[in-house]
Short mmCIF file of C-alpha atoms in Angstrom, two decimals:
data_model
loop_
_atom_site.label_atom_id
_atom_site.label_comp_id
_atom_site.label_asym_id
_atom_site.label_seq_id
_atom_site.Cartn_x
_atom_site.Cartn_y
_atom_site.Cartn_z
CA MET P 20 -33.45 2.88 42.20
CA ASP P 21 -29.77 2.19 41.43
CA SER P 22 -28.48 2.86 37.98
CA VAL P 23 -29.56 -0.05 35.81
CA TRP P 24 -26.39 -0.21 33.77
CA ASN P 25 -24.26 -0.55 36.91
CA LYS P 26 -26.03 -3.75 37.85
CA PRO P 27 -23.78 -6.82 37.39
CA TRP P 28 -26.60 -8.78 35.76
CA TYR P 29 -26.92 -6.16 33.02
CA LYS P 30 -23.39 -6.86 31.92
CA LYS P 31 -24.12 -10.57 31.49
CA SER P 32 -24.74 -12.28 28.19
CA TRP P 33 -27.99 -12.16 26.31
CA LEU P 34 -26.91 -14.55 23.54
CA LYS P 35 -26.74 -17.74 25.62
CA THR P 36 -26.53 -21.38 24.67
CA GLY P 37 -27.64 -24.82 25.67
CA VAL P 38 -30.70 -23.69 27.61
CA THR P 39 -34.14 -23.61 26.08
CA CYS P 40 -36.35 -21.37 28.16
CA SER P 41 -40.07 -21.71 28.33
CA LEU P 42 -40.22 -17.92 28.46
CA LEU P 43 -41.76 -17.29 25.04
CA ILE P 44 -42.36 -13.58 25.19
CA LEU P 45 -44.87 -11.88 22.96
CA MET P 46 -44.64 -8.68 21.05
CA LEU P 47 -47.79 -6.65 21.47
CA THR P 48 -49.16 -4.26 18.89
CA GLY P 49 -52.25 -2.52 20.17
CA CYS P 50 -54.21 -0.24 22.48
CA LEU P 51 -56.29 0.21 25.62
CA PRO P 52 -59.63 2.00 25.87
CA ASP P 53 -59.72 5.49 27.35
CA ARG P 54 -60.17 6.02 31.09
CA THR P 55 -63.95 6.24 30.85
CA ASP P 56 -63.98 2.67 29.58
CA THR P 57 -61.48 1.21 32.03
CA THR P 58 -63.34 1.28 35.32
CA ASP P 59 -64.61 -2.31 35.19
CA GLU P 60 -62.75 -4.91 37.19
CA LEU P 61 -60.44 -7.15 35.22
CA ASP P 62 -61.50 -10.73 34.71
CA LEU P 63 -58.27 -12.53 33.88
CA ASP P 64 -59.71 -16.00 34.43
CA LEU P 65 -56.26 -17.37 35.29
CA PRO P 66 -55.70 -20.98 36.38
CA PRO P 67 -54.29 -21.87 39.80
CA ILE P 68 -50.72 -20.68 40.22
CA ASP P 69 -47.75 -23.03 40.38
CA HIS P 70 -44.22 -22.53 39.16
CA ALA P 71 -41.60 -24.39 37.19
CA PRO P 72 -38.32 -25.34 38.85
CA THR P 73 -35.46 -22.93 38.33
CA VAL P 74 -32.77 -24.11 35.92
CA TYR P 75 -29.43 -23.21 37.45
CA VAL P 76 -27.16 -21.83 34.74
CA GLN P 77 -24.53 -19.11 34.53
CA GLU P 78 -27.17 -16.38 34.26
CA ASP P 79 -30.24 -15.58 36.30
CA TYR P 80 -33.53 -16.60 34.68
CA TYR P 81 -37.06 -16.34 35.97
CA SER P 82 -39.10 -19.45 36.62
CA ALA P 83 -42.46 -19.44 34.89
CA LEU P 84 -45.90 -19.74 36.41
CA LEU P 85 -47.56 -23.05 35.58
CA PRO P 86 -49.65 -23.87 33.72
CA PHE P 87 -48.17 -21.55 31.11
CA VAL P 88 -50.69 -18.91 30.01
CA THR P 89 -50.10 -17.16 26.71
CA SER P 90 -50.98 -13.60 25.89
CA GLN P 91 -53.91 -12.74 23.66
CA ALA P 92 -51.49 -10.89 21.42
CA ARG P 93 -49.11 -13.81 20.84
CA GLY P 94 -47.81 -13.85 17.28
CA THR P 95 -48.19 -10.14 16.57
CA LEU P 96 -44.40 -9.84 16.50
CA ASP P 97 -44.20 -12.09 13.44
CA THR P 98 -45.33 -9.26 11.16
CA TYR P 99 -42.04 -7.47 11.73
CA LEU P 100 -39.53 -10.32 11.98
CA GLY P 101 -38.35 -9.84 8.39
CA ARG P 102 -37.66 -6.15 8.80
CA TYR P 103 -36.25 -6.22 12.31
CA ARG P 104 -35.03 -9.80 12.37
CA LEU P 105 -32.31 -9.37 15.01
CA ASP P 106 -34.39 -7.44 17.51
CA ALA P 107 -36.90 -10.05 18.65
CA GLU P 108 -34.49 -11.99 20.86
CA ARG P 109 -32.62 -8.91 22.08
CA LEU P 110 -35.83 -7.21 23.15
CA GLU P 111 -37.22 -10.30 24.86
CA LEU P 112 -34.10 -11.14 26.83
CA GLY P 113 -33.27 -7.49 27.46
CA LEU P 114 -36.58 -6.91 29.22
CA LEU P 115 -35.90 -9.94 31.41
CA GLU P 116 -32.55 -8.38 32.35
CA LEU P 117 -34.04 -4.98 33.08
CA ALA P 118 -36.83 -6.47 35.17
CA GLN P 119 -34.31 -7.86 37.64
CA ASP P 120 -33.52 -4.35 38.84
CA VAL P 121 -36.99 -4.19 40.40
CA PHE P 122 -38.18 -7.82 40.56
CA PRO P 123 -35.35 -10.17 41.69
CA THR P 124 -35.36 -13.64 40.13
CA GLU P 125 -35.07 -15.39 43.50
CA SER P 126 -38.42 -14.02 44.67
CA HIS P 127 -40.42 -13.51 41.47
CA LEU P 128 -41.97 -15.61 38.71
CA TYR P 129 -42.62 -14.67 35.10
CA ARG P 130 -45.82 -14.76 33.05
CA GLU P 131 -46.62 -13.41 29.60
CA GLY P 132 -48.51 -10.13 29.63
CA GLN P 133 -52.19 -10.51 30.48
CA PHE P 134 -53.45 -6.93 30.77
CA ILE P 135 -53.21 -5.50 27.26
CA THR P 136 -55.53 -7.19 24.78
CA LYS P 137 -55.01 -7.65 21.08
CA GLU P 138 -57.87 -5.29 20.24
CA GLU P 139 -56.47 -2.62 22.53
CA ILE P 140 -53.05 -2.98 20.99
CA GLN P 141 -54.27 -2.41 17.47
CA SER P 142 -55.69 0.96 18.50
CA TRP P 143 -52.62 2.12 20.42
CA LEU P 144 -50.23 1.64 17.53
CA ARG P 145 -52.17 3.85 15.14
CA ILE P 146 -51.31 7.43 14.31
CA GLN P 147 -53.40 9.70 16.50
CA SER P 148 -56.31 11.32 14.64
CA ASP P 149 -60.00 12.14 15.04
CA ASP P 150 -60.76 8.59 13.90
CA TYR P 151 -58.14 7.08 16.21
CA PRO P 152 -57.94 9.32 19.30
CA LEU P 153 -56.12 6.64 21.31
CA GLY P 154 -53.30 6.27 18.79
CA LEU P 155 -49.95 6.81 20.45
CA ASN P 156 -48.05 7.73 17.32
CA PRO P 157 -47.83 11.52 16.84
CA GLU P 158 -50.31 13.02 14.41
CA ASP P 159 -47.69 15.23 12.79
CA LYS P 160 -45.88 12.16 11.44
CA ASP P 161 -46.95 10.22 8.35
CA GLU P 162 -45.13 7.13 9.60
CA ARG P 163 -45.30 5.38 12.92
CA VAL P 164 -42.57 5.88 15.49
CA LEU P 165 -43.91 3.27 17.92
CA LEU P 166 -44.05 -0.16 16.25
CA HIS P 167 -44.36 -2.68 19.09
CA ILE P 168 -45.42 -2.96 22.70
CA LEU P 169 -44.13 -5.86 24.78
CA GLU P 170 -45.64 -6.69 28.19
CA HIS P 171 -44.27 -8.85 31.00
CA ASN P 172 -45.96 -9.73 34.31
CA TYR P 173 -44.00 -10.61 37.46
CA TRP P 174 -45.44 -12.45 40.47
CA ASP P 175 -44.19 -12.52 44.04
CA THR P 176 -43.46 -16.12 45.05
CA ARG P 177 -44.08 -15.35 48.75
CA ALA P 178 -47.38 -13.51 48.42
CA ASN P 179 -48.46 -15.55 45.37
CA ALA P 180 -49.69 -12.32 43.77
CA LEU P 181 -48.88 -10.03 40.87
CA GLN P 182 -46.06 -7.73 41.91
CA GLY P 183 -45.44 -5.62 38.82
CA ILE P 184 -45.56 -5.06 35.07
CA VAL P 185 -42.72 -4.36 32.63
CA ILE P 186 -43.47 -2.78 29.24
CA GLY P 187 -41.07 -2.41 26.34
CA LEU P 188 -41.70 0.19 23.64
CA SER P 189 -39.97 -0.50 20.30
CA LEU P 190 -39.26 2.63 18.30
CA ALA P 191 -38.53 2.92 14.57
CA PRO P 192 -35.04 4.26 13.79
CA ARG P 193 -35.86 6.16 10.60
CA TYR P 194 -38.51 8.07 8.72
CA THR P 195 -39.17 9.32 5.19
CA SER P 196 -38.76 13.00 4.36
CA VAL P 197 -40.51 14.37 1.26
CA GLU P 198 -39.37 17.81 0.12
CA GLU P 199 -39.96 20.07 -2.88
CA VAL P 200 -36.61 21.12 -4.36
CA GLY P 201 -36.56 23.22 -7.52
CA GLY P 202 -40.01 22.08 -8.52
CA ASN P 203 -39.10 18.42 -8.02
CA THR P 204 -40.15 16.12 -5.23
CA GLU P 205 -37.26 14.53 -3.37
CA THR P 206 -37.64 11.63 -0.96
CA ARG P 207 -34.97 10.97 1.63
CA GLN P 208 -34.56 8.42 4.43
CA LEU P 209 -33.59 10.17 7.65
CA TYR P 210 -32.79 8.78 11.09
CA TYR P 211 -34.06 9.90 14.46
CA SER P 212 -31.44 10.74 17.04
CA ASP P 213 -31.48 8.79 20.28
CA ASP P 214 -32.68 11.88 22.14
CA GLU P 215 -35.57 12.34 19.70
CA LEU P 216 -36.64 8.73 20.23
CA ARG P 217 -36.36 9.15 23.99
CA ASN P 218 -38.64 12.19 23.87
CA TYR P 219 -41.24 10.34 21.81
CA GLY P 220 -40.98 7.22 23.94
CA GLN P 221 -41.29 8.99 27.28
CA ALA P 222 -44.42 10.84 26.15
CA MET P 223 -45.94 7.53 24.99
CA ALA P 224 -44.98 5.82 28.25
CA ASN P 225 -46.82 8.50 30.25
CA LYS P 226 -50.00 7.88 28.25
CA ILE P 227 -49.70 4.11 28.67
CA ALA P 228 -49.15 4.48 32.42
CA GLU P 229 -52.26 6.65 32.70
CA ARG P 230 -54.38 4.20 30.73
CA LEU P 231 -53.14 1.16 32.62
CA ARG P 232 -53.71 2.88 35.98
CA GLY P 233 -57.23 3.63 34.87
CA LYS P 234 -57.73 0.02 33.92
CA LEU P 235 -56.30 -1.28 37.19
CA ARG P 236 -57.68 1.23 39.67
CA ASN P 237 -60.67 -0.89 40.77
CA THR P 238 -58.56 -4.01 41.17
CA GLU P 239 -56.10 -5.38 43.70
CA TYR P 240 -53.30 -4.37 41.31
CA SER P 241 -53.94 -0.63 41.42
CA ASP P 242 -50.68 0.30 43.16
CA ILE P 243 -48.19 -2.10 41.56
CA PRO P 244 -45.10 -0.58 39.89
CA ILE P 245 -44.99 -0.41 36.09
CA VAL P 246 -41.50 -0.36 34.57
CA PHE P 247 -40.96 1.03 31.06
CA ALA P 248 -38.03 0.44 28.70
CA LEU P 249 -37.43 2.26 25.41
CA TYR P 250 -35.82 0.22 22.63
CA ARG P 251 -34.40 1.49 19.35
CA LEU P 252 -34.94 -1.02 16.54
CA GLU P 253 -32.25 -1.79 13.98
CA GLU P 254 -33.25 -2.58 10.40
CA GLN P 255 -32.53 -5.73 8.43
CA ASP P 256 -29.60 -4.36 6.42
CA ASN P 257 -27.59 -4.22 9.64
CA LEU P 258 -25.86 -7.24 11.13
CA VAL P 259 -26.25 -6.12 14.74
CA PRO P 260 -29.41 -5.66 16.84
CA GLY P 261 -30.85 -2.43 18.14
CA ASN P 262 -30.32 -1.15 21.65
CA PHE P 263 -32.12 0.02 24.77
CA LEU P 264 -32.24 3.78 25.24
CA SER P 265 -33.83 4.45 28.64
CA THR P 266 -35.74 2.93 31.49
CA GLY P 267 -38.28 4.55 33.84
CA ILE P 268 -40.89 3.56 36.38
CA SER P 269 -44.42 4.45 37.44
CA ARG P 270 -44.54 3.75 41.16
CA GLN P 271 -47.51 2.94 43.39
CA ALA P 272 -50.51 4.27 41.52
CA GLN P 273 -48.65 7.13 39.82
CA TYR P 274 -50.25 8.14 36.53
CA GLU P 275 -46.94 9.13 34.95
CA VAL P 276 -43.45 7.70 34.55
CA SER P 277 -40.50 9.12 36.49
CA GLU P 278 -36.91 8.24 37.39
CA TRP P 279 -35.89 8.00 33.73
CA ARG P 280 -32.35 6.75 33.33
CA THR P 281 -30.32 6.67 30.13
CA ILE P 282 -28.84 3.37 28.96
CA ASN P 283 -25.66 3.95 26.94
CA GLU P 284 -25.66 0.74 24.89
CA ILE P 285 -24.35 0.07 21.38
CA TYR P 286 -23.36 -2.94 19.26
CA PHE P 287 -20.54 -3.24 16.73
CA LEU P 288 -19.70 -5.85 14.15
CA PHE P 289 -16.14 -7.23 14.33
CA PRO P 290 -14.40 -6.29 12.09
CA SER P 291 -16.19 -3.23 10.67
CA GLY P 292 -15.67 0.38 9.69
CA PRO P 293 -18.09 1.73 12.34
CA LEU P 294 -16.06 -0.02 15.06
CA ASN P 295 -12.83 1.54 13.80
CA ARG P 296 -14.51 4.96 13.61
CA PHE P 297 -15.91 4.69 17.13
CA GLU P 298 -14.18 7.51 18.98
CA ASN P 299 -13.04 5.34 21.84
CA GLU P 300 -9.49 4.17 22.48
CA ARG P 301 -10.76 1.00 24.11
CA SER P 302 -12.76 0.01 21.02
CA LEU P 303 -9.65 0.42 18.85
CA THR P 304 -7.81 -1.86 21.26
CA ASN P 305 -10.65 -4.39 20.98
CA ALA P 306 -10.50 -4.21 17.17
CA THR P 307 -6.75 -4.91 17.29
CA GLN P 308 -7.31 -7.82 19.66
CA PHE P 309 -9.92 -9.29 17.33
CA ASP P 310 -7.62 -8.95 14.31
CA GLU P 311 -4.89 -10.77 16.22
CA PHE P 312 -7.39 -13.47 17.20
CA ARG P 313 -8.38 -14.05 13.56
CA ASN P 314 -4.76 -14.09 12.40
CA GLN P 315 -3.89 -16.77 14.94
CA VAL P 316 -6.78 -18.93 13.79
CA GLN P 317 -5.75 -18.51 10.14
CA GLU P 318 -2.21 -19.57 11.00
CA TYR P 319 -3.10 -22.75 12.86
CA PHE P 320 -6.38 -23.74 11.19
CA PRO P 321 -6.18 -22.81 7.48
CA ASN P 322 -9.30 -24.81 6.58
CA TYR P 323 -11.75 -22.48 8.29
CA ILE P 324 -14.11 -20.34 6.17
CA GLY P 325 -14.46 -17.23 8.25
CA ILE P 326 -14.74 -15.68 11.67
CA VAL P 327 -17.01 -12.77 12.55
CA GLY P 328 -18.13 -11.31 15.83
CA PHE P 329 -20.13 -8.55 17.38
CA GLY P 330 -19.56 -6.76 20.61
CA ARG P 331 -21.88 -5.18 23.12
CA TYR P 332 -20.69 -1.92 24.67
CA LEU P 333 -22.09 -0.33 27.81
CA ASP P 334 -20.83 3.12 28.74
CA GLU P 335 -18.23 2.71 25.96
CA ASN P 336 -16.80 -0.46 27.54
CA LEU P 337 -16.90 -3.85 25.83
CA VAL P 338 -18.92 -6.14 28.13
CA GLU P 339 -19.76 -9.00 25.74
CA LEU P 340 -18.24 -10.42 22.58
CA THR P 341 -19.96 -13.07 20.48
CA ILE P 342 -17.78 -14.89 17.91
CA THR P 343 -19.03 -17.21 15.18
CA ALA P 344 -16.57 -19.50 13.36
CA ASN P 345 -17.76 -21.13 10.13
CA THR P 346 -15.75 -24.22 9.22
CA GLU P 347 -15.37 -26.43 6.16
CA PHE P 348 -15.06 -29.59 8.20
CA ALA P 349 -17.31 -31.52 10.55
CA ALA P 350 -14.96 -34.19 11.93
CA LYS P 351 -15.46 -34.18 15.68
CA THR P 352 -11.74 -34.35 16.47
CA GLU P 353 -11.16 -31.19 14.42
CA VAL P 354 -14.17 -29.50 15.99
CA ILE P 355 -12.86 -30.27 19.48
CA GLN P 356 -9.38 -28.99 18.68
CA LEU P 357 -10.68 -25.83 17.00
CA THR P 358 -13.09 -25.06 19.84
CA GLN P 359 -10.36 -25.52 22.45
CA PHE P 360 -8.03 -23.27 20.46
CA LEU P 361 -10.65 -20.56 19.94
CA GLY P 362 -11.59 -20.52 23.60
CA GLY P 363 -8.01 -20.46 24.81
CA GLN P 364 -6.91 -17.68 22.49
CA ALA P 365 -9.98 -15.55 23.18
CA MET P 366 -9.45 -15.85 26.94
CA GLU P 367 -5.83 -14.73 26.55
CA LEU P 368 -6.66 -11.74 24.36
CA PHE P 369 -9.83 -10.38 25.98
CA PRO P 370 -10.00 -9.40 29.66
CA GLU P 371 -12.00 -11.31 32.24
CA ASN P 372 -14.69 -8.63 32.47
CA VAL P 373 -15.77 -9.40 28.87
CA HIS P 374 -18.31 -12.20 28.55
CA LEU P 375 -17.29 -14.46 25.65
CA ASN P 376 -19.65 -16.52 23.49
CA ILE P 377 -18.04 -18.64 20.77
CA TYR P 378 -20.11 -20.67 18.26
CA VAL P 379 -18.57 -23.11 15.79
CA GLN P 380 -20.71 -24.21 12.85
CA SER P 381 -20.38 -25.84 9.44
CA ILE P 382 -22.88 -25.30 6.60
CA ASN P 383 -25.29 -23.70 9.04
CA GLU P 384 -25.12 -26.74 11.33
CA PRO P 385 -23.97 -26.09 14.92
CA GLN P 386 -20.86 -28.00 15.92
CA SER P 387 -19.80 -26.63 19.30
CA ILE P 388 -20.05 -23.78 21.78
CA PHE P 389 -17.64 -22.20 24.22
CA ILE P 390 -18.76 -19.75 26.91
CA ARG P 391 -16.48 -17.74 29.21
CA PRO P 392 -18.71 -15.87 31.71
CA THR P 393 -17.43 -12.96 33.75
CA GLU P 394 -18.11 -15.04 36.87
CA GLY P 395 -17.61 -18.79 37.08
CA GLU P 396 -15.76 -21.32 34.96
CA PRO P 397 -15.72 -21.57 31.13
CA ILE P 398 -18.10 -24.04 29.48
CA MET P 399 -17.46 -26.07 26.33
CA HIS P 400 -19.97 -28.32 24.58
CA ILE P 401 -19.66 -30.44 21.42
CA TYR P 402 -22.93 -31.21 19.64
CA ARG P 403 -23.70 -34.88 19.09
CA LYS P 404 -26.24 -36.44 16.76
#
């Protein structure tokens, strides 16, 4: 399998506009029974398969199987939206991107996960113990490392059959350390390194692969590939989302996950101290470009409130920049002029291999969007009431 981060689709935008997808992807939080309980054939009771027409946009999206069938675990993500509010969309769209490395959009359809039940999920996410032997979280930790499990199913349009499963594992970035110091108890918040999270996630993925293979072995799906992606969550006090750490695959009835590949992905707020401290000459250049961009807007449009952005880096290269401009006005002529100016200046300052998303809004009301993809022509849209 080719390196996932070298794929052109992986460098495309995940914060897109103007297209409302019917791909409402669930976050699962549960467990499967052990192998002794997974020998019965699955009874999915699915309706006849059809598919929605593909919407042709700048990015590749999967068509959905119709009628749309929701997962039993729909809504379980809501518990964590307050704490990890920026991760829901990134995780959902990121898994769709990663899936394309194995299941191309032109020959596959999407369906919400149908194999992991809500009851199973609840058991998986527990800390392993005598009472909860199927818990995936390590027993030597007082807090959970694995917080969510997200399942996708992908169907072959030619064979009209399930072709594979993609599973995302969301991992907590920090834990609480309680130590006795000089007779006093001290509590500290510590963060896992990326390598620590990868080690935990890969061990969990192996257990999930084994359990799913046991569940599928008496069915027609026993030899389908199962793709895993490890995702590091980012907490609510941050203004950028988390990031994917690794991807691996369990091929053709394998009971473990192999071919693990590291994804070197990180997000930075523009402007910010972490961006300036990023030991990368290219990021410093990007920070300078963004400062120049803001100065130009201040000079020609003094009535704006503020401009912020965040950039997505892959292998230490900026591949996507999302800019939000908050304005004090809502007159359409001003919105048009500002949007044209923002788009033109951004295209001059940032190279063509950086996907640009520009959003103009006033008092939390969207006014316009400007998109410059890495392939194809720029798009500008003014919202109308």
